[in-house]
Amino acid sequence: MDTNVPIFSKKDDTKFFRTLNKRVNEYFKDNNLKKTGNWKLYIKTIILFTLFIAPYFIIVASPKIHFGIFILLSIIIGIGMAGIGMNVMHDGNHGAYSTKNWVNKFMGGSIYILAGNVYNWQVQHNVLHHTYTNIPGHDEDLDAGRVIRFTKEAKWEKFHKFQHYYSIFLYGLLTFNWCLTTDFKQMAGYLKRKLSYGEAKSPKILWTTLVITKIIYFSVWLVVPMVVGVIWWKVLIGFFVMHYVAGLILSVVFQLAHIIDDTTNPEPNETGEIENTWAIHQLFTTINFAPKNWIVNWYTGGLNHQVEHHLFPNISHVHYDKIAEIVKKTAAECNLPYHEYKTMRSAVIAHFKHLKDLGKEPQIA
């Protein structure tokens, strides 16, 4: 396990999380509810998988379909792909989809049909992002290479002056990079650092799983359509469109939750300690958006309730809108921040304004 990691402060004068945890537990007990998913999530799963799979079978069954319809179907697949990632796969890999462990593993494994890898995702998201949220050098969600500057700590380049213009075009490449290069680089890096989530598996099993699932993935999405008669260039264009749509949706939703001026990027002091406790740290580094928009709530899998998700990652997103008031009230009582944008539009504007500010040449003190 990587030992060069920050340590969160154990001092909590407000007793914030103890009070909050008690109130949230009482909410579930008083309403006789389980913290995992319910019928709402199960119906949503069916709808999203239908959006994802049905267009594929239409394309395979009608290889000579009109190009315009083909592109439209590819866009729908991308929408379904992102939806499964945010709702089904996400809850599954957090152990929040069901009370049954095998169901969570099965639903979490849906990432394989989305071009990803369970091991890599759990390490990057569950371990690094959720533990070290917005901490430069530890939360990999802040790392976009040299192309986009997400923090003041990142090295500034002249082309960053235009990042608030070009970043939106790069966001769409997220899942495309997953399936081609990112998974291989991450697995090599994580295994070298001996990172794991839950019970560690042997590198041989992890590498074998990665290679086999990639072969199956590319066979389903590229080889099969060509075999049944879809012309090769059409298949490649559809594949790219599908990924671009999914990547754009996922990237924007992810960025709105953390890369905005209201959030902070705390760094460890000389002894390696972060100023706040882990729970309070989440309040400073996460943000909600469009909490009352039912479409955003339904489709993003509660990722617009990022504050609640980071404080209670093992609670299914279907409950976030109810426990949000508890979190907001407790934070206010403890004089702690609760960042929230009322609409998605305002959050998008704030994100790109923040990118513009980060793109300015730093002033030398």
mmCIF file of C-alpha atoms in Angstrom:
data_model
loop_
_atom_site.group_PDB
_atom_site.id
_atom_site.type_symbol
_atom_site.label_atom_id
_atom_site.label_comp_id
_atom_site.label_asym_id
_atom_site.label_seq_id
_atom_site.Cartn_x
_atom_site.Cartn_y
_atom_site.Cartn_z
ATOM 1 C CA MET A 1 0.000 0.000 0.000
ATOM 2 C CA ASP A 2 1.209 3.499 -0.826
ATOM 3 C CA THR A 3 2.429 5.101 2.400
ATOM 4 C CA ASN A 4 3.087 8.586 1.033
ATOM 5 C CA VAL A 5 -0.439 9.814 1.697
ATOM 6 C CA PRO A 6 -1.966 12.689 3.692
ATOM 7 C CA ILE A 7 -3.348 12.148 7.174
ATOM 8 C CA PHE A 8 -6.629 13.793 8.080
ATOM 9 C CA SER A 9 -6.926 15.741 11.303
ATOM 10 C CA LYS A 10 -8.586 13.870 14.163
ATOM 11 C CA LYS A 11 -9.675 17.114 15.815
ATOM 12 C CA ASP A 12 -13.392 17.804 15.327
ATOM 13 C CA ASP A 13 -14.628 20.548 17.615
ATOM 14 C CA THR A 14 -18.061 20.527 15.980
ATOM 15 C CA LYS A 15 -18.619 16.748 16.233
ATOM 16 C CA PHE A 16 -20.184 17.262 12.834
ATOM 17 C CA PHE A 17 -20.086 13.776 11.411
ATOM 18 C CA ARG A 18 -21.082 12.050 14.634
ATOM 19 C CA THR A 19 -24.254 14.145 14.805
ATOM 20 C CA LEU A 20 -24.945 13.812 11.090
ATOM 21 C CA ASN A 21 -24.443 10.058 11.049
ATOM 22 C CA LYS A 22 -26.828 9.661 13.981
ATOM 23 C CA ARG A 23 -29.523 11.729 12.277
ATOM 24 C CA VAL A 24 -29.195 9.920 8.952
ATOM 25 C CA ASN A 25 -29.369 6.518 10.656
ATOM 26 C CA GLU A 26 -32.474 7.652 12.521
ATOM 27 C CA TYR A 27 -34.067 8.719 9.228
ATOM 28 C CA PHE A 28 -33.683 5.237 7.762
ATOM 29 C CA LYS A 29 -34.797 3.559 10.984
ATOM 30 C CA ASP A 30 -37.857 5.794 11.492
ATOM 31 C CA ASN A 31 -38.972 5.291 7.889
ATOM 32 C CA ASN A 32 -38.160 1.575 7.889
ATOM 33 C CA LEU A 33 -35.909 1.966 4.828
ATOM 34 C CA LYS A 34 -32.819 0.145 3.638
ATOM 35 C CA LYS A 35 -29.847 2.251 2.641
ATOM 36 C CA THR A 36 -29.440 0.358 -0.623
ATOM 37 C CA GLY A 37 -31.389 0.700 -3.871
ATOM 38 C CA ASN A 38 -35.107 0.038 -4.231
ATOM 39 C CA TRP A 39 -37.705 -0.444 -6.982
ATOM 40 C CA LYS A 40 -36.944 3.021 -8.360
ATOM 41 C CA LEU A 41 -33.372 1.989 -9.064
ATOM 42 C CA TYR A 42 -34.409 -1.369 -10.518
ATOM 43 C CA ILE A 43 -36.823 0.245 -12.991
ATOM 44 C CA LYS A 44 -34.183 2.813 -13.901
ATOM 45 C CA THR A 45 -31.717 -0.015 -14.541
ATOM 46 C CA ILE A 46 -34.091 -1.613 -17.049
ATOM 47 C CA ILE A 47 -34.678 1.695 -18.844
ATOM 48 C CA LEU A 48 -30.974 2.555 -19.077
ATOM 49 C CA PHE A 49 -29.943 -0.890 -20.272
ATOM 50 C CA THR A 50 -32.683 -0.714 -22.888
ATOM 51 C CA LEU A 51 -31.290 2.617 -24.123
ATOM 52 C CA PHE A 52 -27.847 1.066 -24.250
ATOM 53 C CA ILE A 53 -28.573 -2.343 -25.778
ATOM 54 C CA ALA A 54 -31.655 -1.927 -27.999
ATOM 55 C CA PRO A 55 -29.994 0.466 -30.526
ATOM 56 C CA TYR A 56 -27.072 -1.944 -30.830
ATOM 57 C CA PHE A 57 -29.340 -4.820 -31.817
ATOM 58 C CA ILE A 58 -31.183 -2.586 -34.266
ATOM 59 C CA ILE A 59 -27.864 -1.742 -35.921
ATOM 60 C CA VAL A 60 -26.742 -5.382 -36.020
ATOM 61 C CA ALA A 61 -30.115 -6.518 -37.363
ATOM 62 C CA SER A 62 -30.208 -3.746 -40.007
ATOM 63 C CA PRO A 63 -26.618 -3.318 -41.260
ATOM 64 C CA LYS A 64 -27.750 -1.192 -44.240
ATOM 65 C CA ILE A 65 -29.626 1.267 -42.050
ATOM 66 C CA HIS A 66 -29.553 4.938 -43.138
ATOM 67 C CA PHE A 67 -26.424 6.729 -41.913
ATOM 68 C CA GLY A 68 -28.401 9.460 -40.139
ATOM 69 C CA ILE A 69 -30.403 6.891 -38.178
ATOM 70 C CA PHE A 70 -27.185 4.987 -37.470
ATOM 71 C CA ILE A 71 -25.620 8.098 -35.892
ATOM 72 C CA LEU A 72 -28.778 8.797 -33.894
ATOM 73 C CA LEU A 73 -28.721 5.244 -32.537
ATOM 74 C CA SER A 74 -25.036 5.642 -31.660
ATOM 75 C CA ILE A 75 -25.866 8.820 -29.708
ATOM 76 C CA ILE A 76 -28.629 6.991 -27.815
ATOM 77 C CA ILE A 77 -26.185 4.192 -26.961
ATOM 78 C CA GLY A 78 -23.804 6.824 -25.560
ATOM 79 C CA ILE A 79 -26.584 8.323 -23.440
ATOM 80 C CA GLY A 80 -27.459 4.880 -22.103
ATOM 81 C CA MET A 81 -23.792 4.113 -21.520
ATOM 82 C CA ALA A 82 -23.271 7.211 -19.360
ATOM 83 C CA GLY A 83 -26.532 6.556 -17.524
ATOM 84 C CA ILE A 84 -25.512 3.000 -16.615
ATOM 85 C CA GLY A 85 -22.148 4.265 -15.426
ATOM 86 C CA MET A 86 -23.618 6.939 -13.161
ATOM 87 C CA ASN A 87 -26.494 4.870 -11.776
ATOM 88 C CA VAL A 88 -25.936 1.129 -11.965
ATOM 89 C CA MET A 89 -22.176 0.646 -12.086
ATOM 90 C CA HIS A 90 -21.528 3.444 -9.607
ATOM 91 C CA ASP A 91 -23.939 2.192 -6.946
ATOM 92 C CA GLY A 92 -22.800 -1.388 -7.507
ATOM 93 C CA ASN A 93 -19.109 -0.652 -6.974
ATOM 94 C CA HIS A 94 -19.940 1.320 -3.836
ATOM 95 C CA GLY A 95 -21.874 -1.661 -2.471
ATOM 96 C CA ALA A 96 -25.018 0.478 -2.481
ATOM 97 C CA TYR A 97 -27.110 -1.126 -5.236
ATOM 98 C CA SER A 98 -28.336 -4.073 -3.164
ATOM 99 C CA THR A 99 -28.060 -5.713 0.237
ATOM 100 C CA LYS A 100 -26.703 -8.780 -1.586
ATOM 101 C CA ASN A 101 -22.978 -8.674 -2.271
ATOM 102 C CA TRP A 102 -23.193 -10.743 -5.464
ATOM 103 C CA VAL A 103 -25.733 -8.319 -6.929
ATOM 104 C CA ASN A 104 -23.434 -5.389 -6.187
ATOM 105 C CA LYS A 105 -20.538 -7.208 -7.845
ATOM 106 C CA PHE A 106 -22.667 -8.065 -10.870
ATOM 107 C CA MET A 107 -23.940 -4.505 -11.302
ATOM 108 C CA GLY A 108 -20.496 -3.065 -10.577
ATOM 109 C CA GLY A 109 -19.168 -5.376 -13.267
ATOM 110 C CA SER A 110 -21.304 -3.555 -15.826
ATOM 111 C CA ILE A 111 -18.261 -1.299 -16.218
ATOM 112 C CA TYR A 112 -16.780 -3.998 -18.460
ATOM 113 C CA ILE A 113 -19.431 -3.354 -21.106
ATOM 114 C CA LEU A 114 -18.731 0.377 -20.729
ATOM 115 C CA ALA A 115 -15.055 -0.120 -21.696
ATOM 116 C CA GLY A 116 -13.702 0.131 -18.143
ATOM 117 C CA ASN A 117 -12.221 -2.141 -15.485
ATOM 118 C CA VAL A 118 -13.528 -2.819 -11.970
ATOM 119 C CA TYR A 119 -10.136 -2.907 -10.245
ATOM 120 C CA ASN A 120 -8.923 0.348 -11.794
ATOM 121 C CA TRP A 121 -12.193 2.156 -11.163
ATOM 122 C CA GLN A 122 -12.431 1.070 -7.528
ATOM 123 C CA VAL A 123 -8.871 2.169 -6.796
ATOM 124 C CA GLN A 124 -9.126 5.509 -8.596
ATOM 125 C CA HIS A 125 -12.639 6.358 -7.427
ATOM 126 C CA ASN A 126 -13.315 4.575 -4.137
ATOM 127 C CA VAL A 127 -9.784 4.779 -2.731
ATOM 128 C CA LEU A 128 -8.071 7.830 -4.213
ATOM 129 C CA HIS A 129 -10.934 10.176 -5.086
ATOM 130 C CA HIS A 130 -13.222 9.511 -2.132
ATOM 131 C CA THR A 131 -10.416 9.458 0.429
ATOM 132 C CA TYR A 132 -8.234 12.286 -0.864
ATOM 133 C CA THR A 133 -10.871 14.415 -2.564
ATOM 134 C CA ASN A 134 -9.406 17.432 -4.390
ATOM 135 C CA ILE A 135 -5.962 16.968 -2.856
ATOM 136 C CA PRO A 136 -3.388 17.665 -5.600
ATOM 137 C CA GLY A 137 -1.086 14.735 -6.268
ATOM 138 C CA HIS A 138 -3.430 12.222 -4.657
ATOM 139 C CA ASP A 139 -6.862 12.649 -6.259
ATOM 140 C CA GLU A 140 -6.290 11.551 -9.859
ATOM 141 C CA ASP A 141 -9.507 13.254 -10.989
ATOM 142 C CA LEU A 142 -7.489 16.482 -10.823
ATOM 143 C CA ASP A 143 -4.894 15.156 -13.224
ATOM 144 C CA ALA A 144 -5.548 15.919 -16.887
ATOM 145 C CA GLY A 145 -1.915 15.732 -17.883
ATOM 146 C CA ARG A 146 -0.552 19.000 -19.229
ATOM 147 C CA VAL A 147 -3.576 19.692 -21.407
ATOM 148 C CA ILE A 148 -6.011 21.082 -18.813
ATOM 149 C CA ARG A 149 -5.019 22.905 -15.633
ATOM 150 C CA PHE A 150 -7.504 21.945 -12.904
ATOM 151 C CA THR A 151 -5.645 23.411 -9.915
ATOM 152 C CA LYS A 152 -3.399 26.349 -9.084
ATOM 153 C CA GLU A 153 -0.738 23.836 -8.081
ATOM 154 C CA ALA A 154 -0.522 22.415 -11.622
ATOM 155 C CA LYS A 155 2.169 23.785 -13.927
ATOM 156 C CA TRP A 156 0.900 26.619 -16.127
ATOM 157 C CA GLU A 157 1.397 26.530 -19.894
ATOM 158 C CA LYS A 158 0.622 29.295 -22.384
ATOM 159 C CA PHE A 159 -2.091 27.261 -24.096
ATOM 160 C CA HIS A 160 -4.017 27.083 -20.810
ATOM 161 C CA LYS A 161 -5.242 30.607 -21.617
ATOM 162 C CA PHE A 162 -7.689 28.942 -23.981
ATOM 163 C CA GLN A 163 -8.630 25.910 -21.879
ATOM 164 C CA HIS A 164 -12.111 27.213 -21.109
ATOM 165 C CA TYR A 165 -12.731 26.990 -24.854
ATOM 166 C CA TYR A 166 -11.076 23.728 -25.844
ATOM 167 C CA SER A 167 -11.662 21.646 -22.677
ATOM 168 C CA ILE A 168 -15.257 20.821 -23.613
ATOM 169 C CA PHE A 169 -14.018 19.108 -26.783
ATOM 170 C CA LEU A 170 -11.496 17.037 -24.839
ATOM 171 C CA TYR A 171 -14.045 15.980 -22.218
ATOM 172 C CA GLY A 172 -15.717 13.729 -24.764
ATOM 173 C CA LEU A 173 -12.582 11.578 -25.036
ATOM 174 C CA LEU A 174 -12.849 10.244 -21.460
ATOM 175 C CA THR A 175 -14.252 6.746 -22.077
ATOM 176 C CA PHE A 176 -12.494 6.487 -25.438
ATOM 177 C CA ASN A 177 -9.219 6.808 -23.529
ATOM 178 C CA TRP A 178 -10.454 4.265 -20.971
ATOM 179 C CA CYS A 179 -10.843 1.538 -23.539
ATOM 180 C CA LEU A 180 -7.612 2.245 -25.428
ATOM 181 C CA THR A 181 -4.877 3.296 -23.006
ATOM 182 C CA THR A 182 -5.940 4.471 -19.539
ATOM 183 C CA ASP A 183 -6.845 1.064 -18.116
ATOM 184 C CA PHE A 184 -3.458 -0.411 -19.014
ATOM 185 C CA LYS A 185 -1.527 2.547 -17.595
ATOM 186 C CA GLN A 186 -3.590 2.633 -14.410
ATOM 187 C CA MET A 187 -3.302 -1.077 -13.719
ATOM 188 C CA ALA A 188 0.475 -0.991 -14.136
ATOM 189 C CA GLY A 189 0.714 2.033 -11.830
ATOM 190 C CA TYR A 190 -1.671 0.794 -9.164
ATOM 191 C CA LEU A 191 -0.110 -2.663 -8.969
ATOM 192 C CA LYS A 192 3.334 -1.101 -8.670
ATOM 193 C CA ARG A 193 2.059 0.986 -5.745
ATOM 194 C CA LYS A 194 0.253 -2.086 -4.310
ATOM 195 C CA LEU A 195 -3.079 -0.290 -4.200
ATOM 196 C CA SER A 196 -6.306 -2.229 -3.824
ATOM 197 C CA TYR A 197 -9.916 -1.885 -2.748
ATOM 198 C CA GLY A 198 -11.140 -4.692 -0.530
ATOM 199 C CA GLU A 199 -9.404 -8.061 -0.844
ATOM 200 C CA ALA A 200 -6.301 -7.804 -3.017
ATOM 201 C CA LYS A 201 -6.151 -10.033 -6.121
ATOM 202 C CA SER A 202 -3.046 -11.385 -7.776
ATOM 203 C CA PRO A 203 -1.587 -9.297 -10.622
ATOM 204 C CA LYS A 204 -1.869 -12.324 -12.920
ATOM 205 C CA ILE A 205 -5.648 -12.518 -12.399
ATOM 206 C CA LEU A 206 -6.076 -8.755 -12.797
ATOM 207 C CA TRP A 207 -4.053 -8.574 -16.020
ATOM 208 C CA THR A 208 -5.782 -11.646 -17.458
ATOM 209 C CA THR A 209 -9.192 -10.165 -16.649
ATOM 210 C CA LEU A 210 -8.238 -6.864 -18.254
ATOM 211 C CA VAL A 211 -7.000 -8.433 -21.490
ATOM 212 C CA ILE A 212 -9.915 -10.871 -21.864
ATOM 213 C CA THR A 213 -12.581 -8.237 -21.163
ATOM 214 C CA LYS A 214 -10.961 -5.848 -23.657
ATOM 215 C CA ILE A 215 -10.948 -8.549 -26.353
ATOM 216 C CA ILE A 216 -14.624 -9.293 -25.698
ATOM 217 C CA TYR A 217 -15.466 -5.581 -25.641
ATOM 218 C CA PHE A 218 -13.861 -4.777 -28.982
ATOM 219 C CA SER A 219 -15.301 -7.961 -30.489
ATOM 220 C CA VAL A 220 -18.850 -6.955 -29.526
ATOM 221 C CA TRP A 221 -18.631 -3.321 -30.607
ATOM 222 C CA LEU A 222 -16.331 -3.519 -33.622
ATOM 223 C CA VAL A 223 -15.989 -7.054 -34.970
ATOM 224 C CA VAL A 224 -19.604 -8.253 -34.746
ATOM 225 C CA PRO A 225 -21.122 -5.231 -36.578
ATOM 226 C CA MET A 226 -18.572 -5.629 -39.384
ATOM 227 C CA VAL A 227 -19.205 -9.377 -39.631
ATOM 228 C CA VAL A 228 -22.959 -8.861 -40.061
ATOM 229 C CA GLY A 229 -22.389 -6.344 -42.842
ATOM 230 C CA VAL A 230 -21.992 -2.850 -41.387
ATOM 231 C CA ILE A 231 -19.253 -1.151 -43.399
ATOM 232 C CA TRP A 232 -16.023 -0.694 -41.424
ATOM 233 C CA TRP A 233 -15.819 3.108 -41.534
ATOM 234 C CA LYS A 234 -19.418 3.343 -40.359
ATOM 235 C CA VAL A 235 -18.647 1.081 -37.398
ATOM 236 C CA LEU A 236 -15.642 3.179 -36.411
ATOM 237 C CA ILE A 237 -17.598 6.426 -36.632
ATOM 238 C CA GLY A 238 -20.454 4.971 -34.565
ATOM 239 C CA PHE A 239 -17.998 3.653 -31.988
ATOM 240 C CA PHE A 240 -16.395 7.076 -31.665
ATOM 241 C CA VAL A 241 -19.761 8.901 -31.478
ATOM 242 C CA MET A 242 -21.009 6.516 -28.776
ATOM 243 C CA HIS A 243 -17.906 7.097 -26.671
ATOM 244 C CA TYR A 244 -17.771 10.814 -27.295
ATOM 245 C CA VAL A 245 -21.356 11.319 -26.115
ATOM 246 C CA ALA A 246 -20.825 9.173 -23.008
ATOM 247 C CA GLY A 247 -17.471 10.776 -22.227
ATOM 248 C CA LEU A 248 -18.827 14.301 -22.590
ATOM 249 C CA ILE A 249 -21.754 13.613 -20.252
ATOM 250 C CA LEU A 250 -19.632 11.868 -17.622
ATOM 251 C CA SER A 251 -16.857 14.468 -17.708
ATOM 252 C CA VAL A 252 -19.174 17.445 -17.329
ATOM 253 C CA VAL A 253 -21.054 15.831 -14.429
ATOM 254 C CA PHE A 254 -17.783 14.908 -12.693
ATOM 255 C CA GLN A 255 -16.215 18.344 -13.138
ATOM 256 C CA LEU A 256 -19.234 20.279 -11.873
ATOM 257 C CA ALA A 257 -18.969 18.469 -8.554
ATOM 258 C CA HIS A 258 -15.381 19.487 -7.764
ATOM 259 C CA ILE A 259 -13.742 21.866 -10.256
ATOM 260 C CA ILE A 260 -15.481 25.104 -9.313
ATOM 261 C CA ASP A 261 -14.131 28.161 -7.512
ATOM 262 C CA ASP A 262 -16.250 27.462 -4.391
ATOM 263 C CA THR A 263 -14.394 24.233 -3.694
ATOM 264 C CA THR A 264 -10.857 24.071 -2.288
ATOM 265 C CA ASN A 265 -7.711 22.040 -2.963
ATOM 266 C CA PRO A 266 -6.266 21.512 0.526
ATOM 267 C CA GLU A 267 -2.667 20.364 0.848
ATOM 268 C CA PRO A 268 -0.955 18.594 3.764
ATOM 269 C CA ASN A 269 1.172 20.650 6.135
ATOM 270 C CA GLU A 270 4.841 19.912 6.863
ATOM 271 C CA THR A 271 3.848 16.878 8.965
ATOM 272 C CA GLY A 272 1.610 15.491 6.221
ATOM 273 C CA GLU A 273 -1.650 16.380 7.980
ATOM 274 C CA ILE A 274 -4.747 17.873 6.357
ATOM 275 C CA GLU A 275 -6.342 20.706 8.339
ATOM 276 C CA ASN A 276 -9.809 19.147 8.667
ATOM 277 C CA THR A 277 -11.259 15.761 9.507
ATOM 278 C CA TRP A 278 -12.212 13.604 6.533
ATOM 279 C CA ALA A 279 -15.956 14.436 6.764
ATOM 280 C CA ILE A 280 -15.457 18.199 7.041
ATOM 281 C CA HIS A 281 -12.907 17.998 4.228
ATOM 282 C CA GLN A 282 -15.692 16.670 1.981
ATOM 283 C CA LEU A 283 -17.801 19.779 2.642
ATOM 284 C CA PHE A 284 -14.990 22.049 1.469
ATOM 285 C CA THR A 285 -14.172 20.028 -1.634
ATOM 286 C CA THR A 286 -17.553 18.967 -3.059
ATOM 287 C CA ILE A 287 -20.534 20.794 -4.480
ATOM 288 C CA ASN A 288 -24.146 20.032 -5.395
ATOM 289 C CA PHE A 289 -25.971 21.287 -8.460
ATOM 290 C CA ALA A 290 -29.574 21.294 -9.681
ATOM 291 C CA PRO A 291 -30.813 19.440 -6.555
ATOM 292 C CA LYS A 292 -34.490 20.050 -7.370
ATOM 293 C CA ASN A 293 -34.295 19.176 -11.072
ATOM 294 C CA TRP A 294 -35.903 15.730 -11.315
ATOM 295 C CA ILE A 295 -34.373 14.962 -14.728
ATOM 296 C CA VAL A 296 -30.849 15.730 -13.496
ATOM 297 C CA ASN A 297 -31.536 13.829 -10.260
ATOM 298 C CA TRP A 298 -32.840 10.799 -12.151
ATOM 299 C CA TYR A 299 -30.243 10.627 -14.905
ATOM 300 C CA THR A 300 -27.018 11.524 -13.050
ATOM 301 C CA GLY A 301 -27.547 8.897 -10.378
ATOM 302 C CA GLY A 302 -27.443 11.433 -7.596
ATOM 303 C CA LEU A 303 -24.006 12.698 -8.640
ATOM 304 C CA ASN A 304 -25.516 16.168 -8.530
ATOM 305 C CA HIS A 305 -25.874 15.488 -4.778
ATOM 306 C CA GLN A 306 -22.104 15.190 -4.496
ATOM 307 C CA VAL A 307 -21.972 16.385 -0.883
ATOM 308 C CA GLU A 308 -24.283 13.599 0.266
ATOM 309 C CA HIS A 309 -22.532 11.055 -1.913
ATOM 310 C CA HIS A 310 -19.096 11.843 -0.514
ATOM 311 C CA LEU A 311 -20.292 11.745 3.064
ATOM 312 C CA PHE A 312 -22.316 8.548 2.544
ATOM 313 C CA PRO A 313 -20.888 6.686 -0.490
ATOM 314 C CA ASN A 314 -22.392 3.391 0.667
ATOM 315 C CA ILE A 315 -25.947 4.768 0.620
ATOM 316 C CA SER A 316 -27.735 4.433 -2.713
ATOM 317 C CA HIS A 317 -28.276 7.651 -4.647
ATOM 318 C CA VAL A 318 -32.053 7.129 -4.620
ATOM 319 C CA HIS A 319 -32.044 8.423 -1.032
ATOM 320 C CA TYR A 320 -29.881 11.515 -1.482
ATOM 321 C CA ASP A 321 -32.666 13.997 -2.092
ATOM 322 C CA LYS A 322 -34.217 13.017 1.246
ATOM 323 C CA ILE A 323 -31.080 13.090 3.372
ATOM 324 C CA ALA A 324 -29.831 16.314 1.757
ATOM 325 C CA GLU A 325 -31.901 18.448 4.112
ATOM 326 C CA ILE A 326 -30.409 16.619 7.091
ATOM 327 C CA VAL A 327 -26.880 17.268 5.814
ATOM 328 C CA LYS A 328 -27.605 20.914 5.027
ATOM 329 C CA LYS A 329 -29.181 21.525 8.442
ATOM 330 C CA THR A 330 -26.329 19.853 10.350
ATOM 331 C CA ALA A 331 -23.673 21.735 8.379
ATOM 332 C CA ALA A 332 -25.410 25.044 9.111
ATOM 333 C CA GLU A 333 -25.615 24.255 12.833
ATOM 334 C CA CYS A 334 -21.873 23.590 12.859
ATOM 335 C CA ASN A 335 -21.055 26.714 10.828
ATOM 336 C CA LEU A 336 -19.678 24.613 8.005
ATOM 337 C CA PRO A 337 -20.069 25.194 4.250
ATOM 338 C CA TYR A 338 -22.668 23.451 2.118
ATOM 339 C CA HIS A 339 -21.933 24.360 -1.496
ATOM 340 C CA GLU A 340 -24.854 24.214 -3.889
ATOM 341 C CA TYR A 341 -25.823 25.621 -7.291
ATOM 342 C CA LYS A 342 -29.558 25.771 -7.810
ATOM 343 C CA THR A 343 -29.386 24.979 -11.528
ATOM 344 C CA MET A 344 -27.097 22.956 -13.773
ATOM 345 C CA ARG A 345 -26.694 25.977 -16.041
ATOM 346 C CA SER A 346 -25.252 28.091 -13.234
ATOM 347 C CA ALA A 347 -22.862 25.281 -12.275
ATOM 348 C CA VAL A 348 -21.676 24.879 -15.882
ATOM 349 C CA ILE A 349 -21.030 28.621 -16.155
ATOM 350 C CA ALA A 350 -19.149 28.592 -12.843
ATOM 351 C CA HIS A 351 -17.018 25.627 -13.940
ATOM 352 C CA PHE A 352 -15.860 27.187 -17.183
ATOM 353 C CA LYS A 353 -15.291 30.530 -15.474
ATOM 354 C CA HIS A 354 -13.071 28.678 -13.011
ATOM 355 C CA LEU A 355 -11.183 27.056 -15.891
ATOM 356 C CA LYS A 356 -10.689 30.503 -17.401
ATOM 357 C CA ASP A 357 -9.268 31.815 -14.120
ATOM 358 C CA LEU A 358 -6.942 28.827 -13.821
ATOM 359 C CA GLY A 359 -5.823 29.426 -17.397
ATOM 360 C CA LYS A 360 -4.485 32.889 -16.590
ATOM 361 C CA GLU A 361 -0.751 33.222 -16.172
ATOM 362 C CA PRO A 362 0.089 33.018 -12.450
ATOM 363 C CA GLN A 363 1.441 36.231 -10.972
ATOM 364 C CA ILE A 364 4.880 35.881 -9.462
ATOM 365 C CA ALA A 365 4.842 37.159 -5.877
#
